Amino acid sequence: MLIIGPPGSGKGTQAARISERLAVVAISTGDIFRDNVKRETPLGLEAKKFMDAGDFVPDSVTNSMVRDRLAAEDVREGFLLDGYPRTAVQVTELDDILRENALDLDVVLQLTADDEELVTRLLGRAQLDGRSDDNERVIRHRLGLYHDQTEAVVSRYEERGIVTKVDGIGSIDEVTERVMAALKVAS
Ligand code: AMP
């Protein structure tokens, strides 16, 4: 499955809980990039300038990273992709990768939240853990990219009838309950 949501919607937190509950691996492109930035790998050095500006890392870089990850054995029993695809090009690439690996998508979970609520949340997070992409100008830019490019990604999956939307406003536990109900996972 995929989890898609605007920055600050809590998709990383919910992805961790879903992956535990369903016993499938969670793969977050944002986490993989941040880990590479921290270790100062060539991929990290390449990605950092885009991340700090709140831009998408180029499709070519992101796609090959996801292609490698989805070739691993641990995704064969199920996987949850968090933060990918975010562009139309990535949707097409993911279709190819899945076909080549004989994998399929069951569900695309979209977390929804209002922009102003997200800005407030992200400014709070910036103070807590000092993410370098969490100042207001960069936050608004990331939200703009979500509206301009990633909502169109959701539309592509809506055409396939596999999108489930969940309201991402509320406490972490409330949102998890809604997610599990929407996924029809017994709690
Ligand atoms: P996230 O933690 O999902 O908000 O991702 C943090 C940052 O990593 C994003 O703002 C982008 O710079 C980069 N990133 C993560 N996933 C992607 C993706 N699918 N395509 C391009 N850039 C990405």
PDB file of C-alpha atoms and ligand atoms in Angstrom:
ATOM      1  CA  MET A   1       0.000   0.000   0.000  1.00  0.00           C
ATOM      2  CA  LEU A   2       0.900   3.663  -0.278  1.00  0.00           C
ATOM      3  CA  ILE A   3       0.408   6.432   2.261  1.00  0.00           C
ATOM      4  CA  ILE A   4       0.143   9.927   0.824  1.00  0.00           C
ATOM      5  CA  GLY A   5      -0.435  13.175   2.666  1.00  0.00           C
ATOM      6  CA  PRO A   6       0.770  16.758   2.846  1.00  0.00           C
ATOM      7  CA  PRO A   7       3.852  17.583   4.909  1.00  0.00           C
ATOM      8  CA  GLY A   8       2.908  17.563   8.585  1.00  0.00           C
ATOM      9  CA  SER A   9      -0.112  15.287   8.133  1.00  0.00           C
ATOM     10  CA  GLY A  10       1.524  12.633  10.315  1.00  0.00           C
ATOM     11  CA  LYS A  11       2.019  10.102   7.544  1.00  0.00           C
ATOM     12  CA  GLY A  12       5.384   8.922   8.933  1.00  0.00           C
ATOM     13  CA  THR A  13       3.908   8.320  12.379  1.00  0.00           C
ATOM     14  CA  GLN A  14       0.868   6.528  10.994  1.00  0.00           C
ATOM     15  CA  ALA A  15       3.023   4.532   8.552  1.00  0.00           C
ATOM     16  CA  ALA A  16       5.065   3.153  11.469  1.00  0.00           C
ATOM     17  CA  ARG A  17       1.886   2.071  13.262  1.00  0.00           C
ATOM     18  CA  ILE A  18       0.299   0.530  10.167  1.00  0.00           C
ATOM     19  CA  SER A  19       3.459  -1.366   9.332  1.00  0.00           C
ATOM     20  CA  GLU A  20       3.594  -2.784  12.846  1.00  0.00           C
ATOM     21  CA  ARG A  21      -0.094  -3.735  12.837  1.00  0.00           C
ATOM     22  CA  LEU A  22      -0.016  -5.317   9.398  1.00  0.00           C
ATOM     23  CA  ALA A  23       3.501  -6.737   9.812  1.00  0.00           C
ATOM     24  CA  VAL A  24       4.764  -5.248   6.565  1.00  0.00           C
ATOM     25  CA  VAL A  25       7.868  -3.134   5.980  1.00  0.00           C
ATOM     26  CA  ALA A  26       7.446   0.634   5.901  1.00  0.00           C
ATOM     27  CA  ILE A  27       9.657   2.383   3.377  1.00  0.00           C
ATOM     28  CA  SER A  28       9.920   6.156   3.719  1.00  0.00           C
ATOM     29  CA  THR A  29      11.808   7.963   0.966  1.00  0.00           C
ATOM     30  CA  GLY A  30      12.156  10.995   3.267  1.00  0.00           C
ATOM     31  CA  ASP A  31      13.761   8.808   5.976  1.00  0.00           C
ATOM     32  CA  ILE A  32      16.127   7.178   3.474  1.00  0.00           C
ATOM     33  CA  PHE A  33      17.183  10.615   2.226  1.00  0.00           C
ATOM     34  CA  ARG A  34      17.640  11.962   5.785  1.00  0.00           C
ATOM     35  CA  ASP A  35      19.711   8.923   6.734  1.00  0.00           C
ATOM     36  CA  ASN A  36      21.949   9.472   3.697  1.00  0.00           C
ATOM     37  CA  VAL A  37      22.296  13.175   4.500  1.00  0.00           C
ATOM     38  CA  LYS A  38      23.370  12.288   8.054  1.00  0.00           C
ATOM     39  CA  ARG A  39      25.946   9.777   6.829  1.00  0.00           C
ATOM     40  CA  GLU A  40      27.133  12.233   4.143  1.00  0.00           C
ATOM     41  CA  THR A  41      26.879   9.646   1.375  1.00  0.00           C
ATOM     42  CA  PRO A  42      26.988  10.823  -2.277  1.00  0.00           C
ATOM     43  CA  LEU A  43      23.189  10.348  -2.412  1.00  0.00           C
ATOM     44  CA  GLY A  44      22.817  12.423   0.755  1.00  0.00           C
ATOM     45  CA  LEU A  45      25.021  15.213  -0.526  1.00  0.00           C
ATOM     46  CA  GLU A  46      23.005  15.286  -3.751  1.00  0.00           C
ATOM     47  CA  ALA A  47      19.627  15.236  -1.969  1.00  0.00           C
ATOM     48  CA  LYS A  48      20.419  17.760   0.783  1.00  0.00           C
ATOM     49  CA  LYS A  49      20.266  20.905  -1.319  1.00  0.00           C
ATOM     50  CA  PHE A  50      16.817  20.008  -2.647  1.00  0.00           C
ATOM     51  CA  MET A  51      15.493  18.971   0.761  1.00  0.00           C
ATOM     52  CA  ASP A  52      16.730  22.125   2.500  1.00  0.00           C
ATOM     53  CA  ALA A  53      14.939  24.237  -0.117  1.00  0.00           C
ATOM     54  CA  GLY A  54      11.761  22.177   0.277  1.00  0.00           C
ATOM     55  CA  ASP A  55      12.045  20.985  -3.324  1.00  0.00           C
ATOM     56  CA  PHE A  56      11.588  17.460  -4.577  1.00  0.00           C
ATOM     57  CA  VAL A  57      14.774  15.510  -5.077  1.00  0.00           C
ATOM     58  CA  PRO A  58      14.954  14.891  -8.858  1.00  0.00           C
ATOM     59  CA  ASP A  59      12.849  11.982 -10.115  1.00  0.00           C
ATOM     60  CA  SER A  60      15.867  10.173 -11.570  1.00  0.00           C
ATOM     61  CA  VAL A  61      17.612  10.038  -8.170  1.00  0.00           C
ATOM     62  CA  THR A  62      14.461   9.132  -6.223  1.00  0.00           C
ATOM     63  CA  ASN A  63      13.272   6.538  -8.727  1.00  0.00           C
ATOM     64  CA  SER A  64      16.499   4.563  -8.762  1.00  0.00           C
ATOM     65  CA  MET A  65      16.609   4.554  -4.967  1.00  0.00           C
ATOM     66  CA  VAL A  66      13.048   3.166  -4.787  1.00  0.00           C
ATOM     67  CA  ARG A  67      13.744   0.684  -7.574  1.00  0.00           C
ATOM     68  CA  ASP A  68      16.660  -0.759  -5.563  1.00  0.00           C
ATOM     69  CA  ARG A  69      14.653  -0.884  -2.346  1.00  0.00           C
ATOM     70  CA  LEU A  70      11.652  -2.639  -3.881  1.00  0.00           C
ATOM     71  CA  ALA A  71      13.882  -5.343  -5.339  1.00  0.00           C
ATOM     72  CA  ALA A  72      14.696  -6.545  -1.802  1.00  0.00           C
ATOM     73  CA  GLU A  73      13.236  -9.771  -0.493  1.00  0.00           C
ATOM     74  CA  ASP A  74      11.444  -8.233   2.530  1.00  0.00           C
ATOM     75  CA  VAL A  75       8.835  -6.427   0.402  1.00  0.00           C
ATOM     76  CA  ARG A  76       7.470  -9.607  -1.105  1.00  0.00           C
ATOM     77  CA  GLU A  77       5.060 -10.210   1.788  1.00  0.00           C
ATOM     78  CA  GLY A  78       3.734  -6.663   1.590  1.00  0.00           C
ATOM     79  CA  PHE A  79       5.064  -3.144   1.952  1.00  0.00           C
ATOM     80  CA  LEU A  80       3.978   0.351   2.815  1.00  0.00           C
ATOM     81  CA  LEU A  81       5.526   3.164   0.802  1.00  0.00           C
ATOM     82  CA  ASP A  82       5.539   6.499   2.626  1.00  0.00           C
ATOM     83  CA  GLY A  83       6.269   9.615   0.582  1.00  0.00           C
ATOM     84  CA  TYR A  84       6.503   8.033  -2.845  1.00  0.00           C
ATOM     85  CA  PRO A  85       5.250   8.592  -5.518  1.00  0.00           C
ATOM     86  CA  ARG A  86       4.915  12.382  -5.353  1.00  0.00           C
ATOM     87  CA  THR A  87       5.033  13.253  -9.070  1.00  0.00           C
ATOM     88  CA  ALA A  88       3.338  11.930 -12.217  1.00  0.00           C
ATOM     89  CA  VAL A  89       6.693  10.601 -13.467  1.00  0.00           C
ATOM     90  CA  GLN A  90       7.097   8.640 -10.229  1.00  0.00           C
ATOM     91  CA  VAL A  91       3.631   7.070 -10.631  1.00  0.00           C
ATOM     92  CA  THR A  92       4.620   5.702 -14.034  1.00  0.00           C
ATOM     93  CA  GLU A  93       7.970   4.523 -12.686  1.00  0.00           C
ATOM     94  CA  LEU A  94       6.324   2.785  -9.729  1.00  0.00           C
ATOM     95  CA  ASP A  95       3.928   0.997 -12.084  1.00  0.00           C
ATOM     96  CA  ASP A  96       6.953  -0.308 -14.005  1.00  0.00           C
ATOM     97  CA  ILE A  97       8.861  -1.339 -10.877  1.00  0.00           C
ATOM     98  CA  LEU A  98       5.854  -3.184  -9.466  1.00  0.00           C
ATOM     99  CA  ARG A  99       5.181  -4.975 -12.724  1.00  0.00           C
ATOM    100  CA  GLU A 100       8.822  -6.070 -13.020  1.00  0.00           C
ATOM    101  CA  ASN A 101       8.769  -7.437  -9.474  1.00  0.00           C
ATOM    102  CA  ALA A 102       5.308  -9.049  -9.821  1.00  0.00           C
ATOM    103  CA  LEU A 103       3.954  -6.810  -7.057  1.00  0.00           C
ATOM    104  CA  ASP A 104       0.608  -5.045  -6.890  1.00  0.00           C
ATOM    105  CA  LEU A 105      -1.013  -2.118  -5.054  1.00  0.00           C
ATOM    106  CA  ASP A 106      -4.088  -2.826  -2.931  1.00  0.00           C
ATOM    107  CA  VAL A 107      -4.698   0.506  -1.239  1.00  0.00           C
ATOM    108  CA  VAL A 108      -3.619   4.138  -1.434  1.00  0.00           C
ATOM    109  CA  LEU A 109      -4.312   5.825   1.887  1.00  0.00           C
ATOM    110  CA  GLN A 110      -4.554   9.618   1.722  1.00  0.00           C
ATOM    111  CA  LEU A 111      -4.313  11.617   4.947  1.00  0.00           C
ATOM    112  CA  THR A 112      -6.056  14.967   4.633  1.00  0.00           C
ATOM    113  CA  ALA A 113      -5.530  18.160   6.630  1.00  0.00           C
ATOM    114  CA  ASP A 114      -6.043  21.870   6.276  1.00  0.00           C
ATOM    115  CA  ASP A 115      -2.998  23.966   5.242  1.00  0.00           C
ATOM    116  CA  GLU A 116      -3.064  26.375   8.180  1.00  0.00           C
ATOM    117  CA  GLU A 117      -3.240  23.493  10.674  1.00  0.00           C
ATOM    118  CA  LEU A 118      -0.262  21.900   8.924  1.00  0.00           C
ATOM    119  CA  VAL A 119       1.805  25.090   9.034  1.00  0.00           C
ATOM    120  CA  THR A 120       1.162  25.377  12.786  1.00  0.00           C
ATOM    121  CA  ARG A 121       2.104  21.741  13.370  1.00  0.00           C
ATOM    122  CA  LEU A 122       5.270  21.954  11.280  1.00  0.00           C
ATOM    123  CA  LEU A 123       6.476  25.135  12.959  1.00  0.00           C
ATOM    124  CA  GLY A 124       6.040  23.295  16.273  1.00  0.00           C
ATOM    125  CA  ARG A 125       8.006  20.308  14.977  1.00  0.00           C
ATOM    126  CA  ALA A 126      10.779  22.613  13.738  1.00  0.00           C
ATOM    127  CA  GLN A 127      11.320  23.802  17.299  1.00  0.00           C
ATOM    128  CA  LEU A 128      11.299  20.270  18.671  1.00  0.00           C
ATOM    129  CA  ASP A 129      13.664  18.476  16.321  1.00  0.00           C
ATOM    130  CA  GLY A 130      15.232  21.174  14.219  1.00  0.00           C
ATOM    131  CA  ARG A 131      14.538  19.764  10.771  1.00  0.00           C
ATOM    132  CA  SER A 132      16.269  22.089   8.326  1.00  0.00           C
ATOM    133  CA  ASP A 133      13.247  22.051   5.986  1.00  0.00           C
ATOM    134  CA  ASP A 134      10.781  23.303   8.619  1.00  0.00           C
ATOM    135  CA  ASN A 135      10.811  27.119   8.427  1.00  0.00           C
ATOM    136  CA  GLU A 136       7.641  28.879   7.298  1.00  0.00           C
ATOM    137  CA  ARG A 137       8.778  29.838   3.791  1.00  0.00           C
ATOM    138  CA  VAL A 138      10.021  26.301   3.069  1.00  0.00           C
ATOM    139  CA  ILE A 139       6.919  24.758   4.695  1.00  0.00           C
ATOM    140  CA  ARG A 140       4.605  26.794   2.423  1.00  0.00           C
ATOM    141  CA  HIS A 141       6.693  25.842  -0.596  1.00  0.00           C
ATOM    142  CA  ARG A 142       6.404  22.133   0.290  1.00  0.00           C
ATOM    143  CA  LEU A 143       2.626  22.505   0.713  1.00  0.00           C
ATOM    144  CA  GLY A 144       2.454  24.211  -2.678  1.00  0.00           C
ATOM    145  CA  LEU A 145       4.298  21.318  -4.300  1.00  0.00           C
ATOM    146  CA  TYR A 146       1.897  18.896  -2.637  1.00  0.00           C
ATOM    147  CA  HIS A 147      -1.110  20.733  -4.086  1.00  0.00           C
ATOM    148  CA  ASP A 148       0.475  21.237  -7.512  1.00  0.00           C
ATOM    149  CA  GLN A 149       1.947  17.789  -8.050  1.00  0.00           C
ATOM    150  CA  THR A 150       1.050  15.195  -5.445  1.00  0.00           C
ATOM    151  CA  GLU A 151      -2.726  15.747  -5.481  1.00  0.00           C
ATOM    152  CA  ALA A 152      -2.579  14.826  -9.171  1.00  0.00           C
ATOM    153  CA  VAL A 153      -0.861  11.602  -8.113  1.00  0.00           C
ATOM    154  CA  VAL A 154      -3.819  10.821  -5.845  1.00  0.00           C
ATOM    155  CA  SER A 155      -6.183  11.502  -8.764  1.00  0.00           C
ATOM    156  CA  ARG A 156      -4.373   8.925 -10.866  1.00  0.00           C
ATOM    157  CA  TYR A 157      -5.048   6.301  -8.184  1.00  0.00           C
ATOM    158  CA  GLU A 158      -8.636   7.525  -7.728  1.00  0.00           C
ATOM    159  CA  GLU A 159      -9.209   6.627 -11.383  1.00  0.00           C
ATOM    160  CA  ARG A 160      -8.187   3.099 -10.406  1.00  0.00           C
ATOM    161  CA  GLY A 161     -10.639   3.075  -7.469  1.00  0.00           C
ATOM    162  CA  ILE A 162      -8.046   2.262  -4.791  1.00  0.00           C
ATOM    163  CA  VAL A 163      -7.909   5.505  -2.749  1.00  0.00           C
ATOM    164  CA  THR A 164      -9.125   5.629   0.850  1.00  0.00           C
ATOM    165  CA  LYS A 165      -9.179   9.082   2.465  1.00  0.00           C
ATOM    166  CA  VAL A 166      -8.751   9.595   6.197  1.00  0.00           C
ATOM    167  CA  ASP A 167      -9.040  12.860   8.126  1.00  0.00           C
ATOM    168  CA  GLY A 168      -5.593  13.509   9.599  1.00  0.00           C
ATOM    169  CA  ILE A 169      -6.725  16.118  12.135  1.00  0.00           C
ATOM    170  CA  GLY A 170      -6.870  14.889  15.714  1.00  0.00           C
ATOM    171  CA  SER A 171      -4.613  13.084  18.152  1.00  0.00           C
ATOM    172  CA  ILE A 172      -2.210  10.431  16.858  1.00  0.00           C
ATOM    173  CA  ASP A 173      -4.370   7.695  18.427  1.00  0.00           C
ATOM    174  CA  GLU A 174      -7.589   9.078  16.951  1.00  0.00           C
ATOM    175  CA  VAL A 175      -6.081   9.164  13.482  1.00  0.00           C
ATOM    176  CA  THR A 176      -4.692   5.629  13.891  1.00  0.00           C
ATOM    177  CA  GLU A 177      -8.176   4.418  14.857  1.00  0.00           C
ATOM    178  CA  ARG A 178      -9.666   6.044  11.757  1.00  0.00           C
ATOM    179  CA  VAL A 179      -6.933   4.536   9.599  1.00  0.00           C
ATOM    180  CA  MET A 180      -7.458   1.038  10.975  1.00  0.00           C
ATOM    181  CA  ALA A 181     -11.223   1.357  10.559  1.00  0.00           C
ATOM    182  CA  ALA A 182     -10.786   2.550   6.984  1.00  0.00           C
ATOM    183  CA  LEU A 183      -8.418  -0.334   6.272  1.00  0.00           C
ATOM    184  CA  LYS A 184     -10.832  -2.682   8.075  1.00  0.00           C
ATOM    185  CA  VAL A 185      -8.075  -3.904  10.385  1.00  0.00           C
ATOM    186  CA  ALA A 186      -9.452  -5.174  13.703  1.00  0.00           C
ATOM    187  CA  SER A 187      -7.936  -3.337  16.689  1.00  0.00           C
TER     188      SER A 187
HETATM  189  P1  AMP B   1       9.172  13.656   3.835  1.00  0.00           P
HETATM  190  O1  AMP B   1       9.835  13.223   5.083  1.00  0.00           O
HETATM  191  O2  AMP B   1       8.372  12.572   3.180  1.00  0.00           O
HETATM  192  O3  AMP B   1       8.385  14.942   3.988  1.00  0.00           O
HETATM  193  O4  AMP B   1      10.362  14.005   2.789  1.00  0.00           O
HETATM  194  C1  AMP B   1      11.325  14.999   3.097  1.00  0.00           C
HETATM  195  C2  AMP B   1      11.963  15.517   1.819  1.00  0.00           C
HETATM  196  O5  AMP B   1      12.608  14.441   1.126  1.00  0.00           O
HETATM  197  C3  AMP B   1      10.996  16.113   0.800  1.00  0.00           C
HETATM  198  O6  AMP B   1      10.656  17.462   1.076  1.00  0.00           O
HETATM  199  C4  AMP B   1      11.820  15.972  -0.472  1.00  0.00           C
HETATM  200  O7  AMP B   1      12.861  16.946  -0.526  1.00  0.00           O
HETATM  201  C5  AMP B   1      12.478  14.619  -0.272  1.00  0.00           C
HETATM  202  N1  AMP B   1      11.629  13.528  -0.811  1.00  0.00           N
HETATM  203  C6  AMP B   1      11.024  12.537  -0.111  1.00  0.00           C
HETATM  204  N2  AMP B   1      10.321  11.734  -0.924  1.00  0.00           N
HETATM  205  C7  AMP B   1      10.460  12.234  -2.176  1.00  0.00           C
HETATM  206  C8  AMP B   1       9.960  11.874  -3.450  1.00  0.00           C
HETATM  207  N3  AMP B   1       9.137  10.817  -3.599  1.00  0.00           N
HETATM  208  N4  AMP B   1      10.329  12.622  -4.513  1.00  0.00           N
HETATM  209  C9  AMP B   1      11.153  13.665  -4.380  1.00  0.00           C
HETATM  210  N5  AMP B   1      11.640  14.088  -3.211  1.00  0.00           N
HETATM  211  C10 AMP B   1      11.305  13.382  -2.101  1.00  0.00           C
END
